[in-house]
Structure formats: C-alpha cells, structure tokens
Amino acid sequence: MDQIIDHNKLGEKIAEGKQIMDNLMVDKHVTEEEFQNFMRRVTEVEKVVKKLASADPEEQKHGEILADEILGNRLEKDICEDTELKIRINRTVINKCSVNENSTQEQMCKEAFMKSVEKDAKERAENRKIRNERAETLKTIGNGAFKEKNYEKAVTYYSKALEQRKDSTVLWNNRALSYIQLGLFERALADCEWALKVNNTNLKALLNSAKCYKQLGDEIKYKEYIQLAKERNPHFNKFINEFEESMDMRVNYQA
C-alpha cells in the first residue's frame, strides 16, 4: 500500500529548508575555515530540500529526518546561545553588584576622607589659635620695648611674633617702624613690602615705604608711594596730604 503524502507537512519542511538557506548568508569578513563550514552546510541543506521535494516517499521521509537533524542542531545552538545570553546577563548583574560594592566602598572612603579633612581642619584651627595667642603675647612685649625706645628689643620680639604669625600687617609694620628708628631703612622697606603682600592697600605700609625712600633720598620712589597711598586709600587723602606736608617740613628743618 502506497504511503499517503502529507503535502502540508511536506510544504512546511521545504519552507524550513529554504529558510535555513536564506539564513546562511556569507559574511565577507569570515575566515577560510568558516567559509568551508558554510559551504558544507549549504550542500547539506540543498540535499534536504531536494529530498523533501522528491516524489519518492522514502526520499521525502529521509529528507524529513535530515531536516529534523539540521533544525534540531540549530535549535540546540539557539538554546546554547540563549543560555550564554542568560549567563552574560547574570554576569552583568554580578558586575552591577560589584559596582554597587565598589560604590559603597568609594562612599566609605569619601566619608573617611571628609572626616580626616574635618579633623585636620580642627587641628589646624587649634594650632593657629595657639600661634596667634603666642604672637599676641610677643607683640605686647615688643610694644612695651618700643615705648621705652628700646628698639632693638622691640625688633627681637616682633621677629619672634612673626615666627608664629606671618600674615599680620601689624607685626610687619611695627618691626618696620623699629628699623626706621634704628636708621635701618632698607630692612624697614623689606618689612613694608611683606605687609603689602598681605594687604596691598595697607596705608601704614605705603606711608612707611614713602618715609624710607624720603630718608634714602629717593624722591621718585617717595612720590610714587605717596601716589599709591592716595589711589588705594582715597578716603584718607586728607591725612596723606598732611603726612606729605610733615615730611617736607621735616626735610626742610633738617636742611
């Protein structure tokens, strides 16, 4: 008895075979080995398609078996690829966990760093407070020596105070005045320069500089610093004019 051919099933198998053919596209970047594997698969699929399209039921049955094998291998490959994809996804999750752990550690490091900065800031503030207190004590002794006209002693204590605090225009100016009283105008100018580095508008440092240049006979520099004093302290122009007049009178008196 002849076998009854299921034409619908046969059509499906032929369509599946053609689909396999369509999917086996050659990539121009494949290697020689990959190309040869591709060609072998093309040959296999061609055989399957021919058998499925054959009028011989035995050939059709054989074609179905081969088609099932090829499709089964493909399905297995798809399953493997899907499994690999899931593994990659899981690894991504693991990586995210690692990132989260790293983020947590980084946050902890930041917090530890901020605590360290705060601690360091407090220590610096405390040390600065101690240094300022020492500087104030030494300045007081220096002021007492200056009032007693013991200018060398005043210089000594102002110098010790400056070792504790170098950002004080008062200390730089006080030592500059002591140097002026000792006739050490070059040293006084150096201290005035430091005071102006702390605050370039400091009126006392500008006028002390002018006084030093006047005593050194440098009229150009003297006038330059008088002008700077007026430009940087316009609200004190009246006082500066009086200072300038007193300096001129003193020079005339000495002459």
PDB file of C-alpha atoms in Angstrom, residues 120 122-132 164:
ATOM      1  CA  ASP A 120      42.773  68.183  60.120  1.00  0.00           C
ATOM      2  CA  LYS A 122      40.089  71.415  63.582  1.00  0.00           C
ATOM      3  CA  GLU A 123      43.708  70.660  64.440  1.00  0.00           C
ATOM      4  CA  ARG A 124      44.890  73.458  62.166  1.00  0.00           C
ATOM      5  CA  ALA A 125      42.397  75.873  63.721  1.00  0.00           C
ATOM      6  CA  GLU A 126      43.542  74.925  67.223  1.00  0.00           C
ATOM      7  CA  ASN A 127      47.213  75.250  66.272  1.00  0.00           C
ATOM      8  CA  ARG A 128      46.538  78.590  64.613  1.00  0.00           C
ATOM      9  CA  LYS A 129      44.747  79.815  67.715  1.00  0.00           C
ATOM     10  CA  ILE A 130      47.722  78.821  69.855  1.00  0.00           C
ATOM     11  CA  ARG A 131      50.182  80.512  67.479  1.00  0.00           C
ATOM     12  CA  ASN A 132      48.089  83.687  67.387  1.00  0.00           C
ATOM     13  CA  GLN A 164      54.272  82.454  64.963  1.00  0.00           C
TER      14      GLN A 164
END
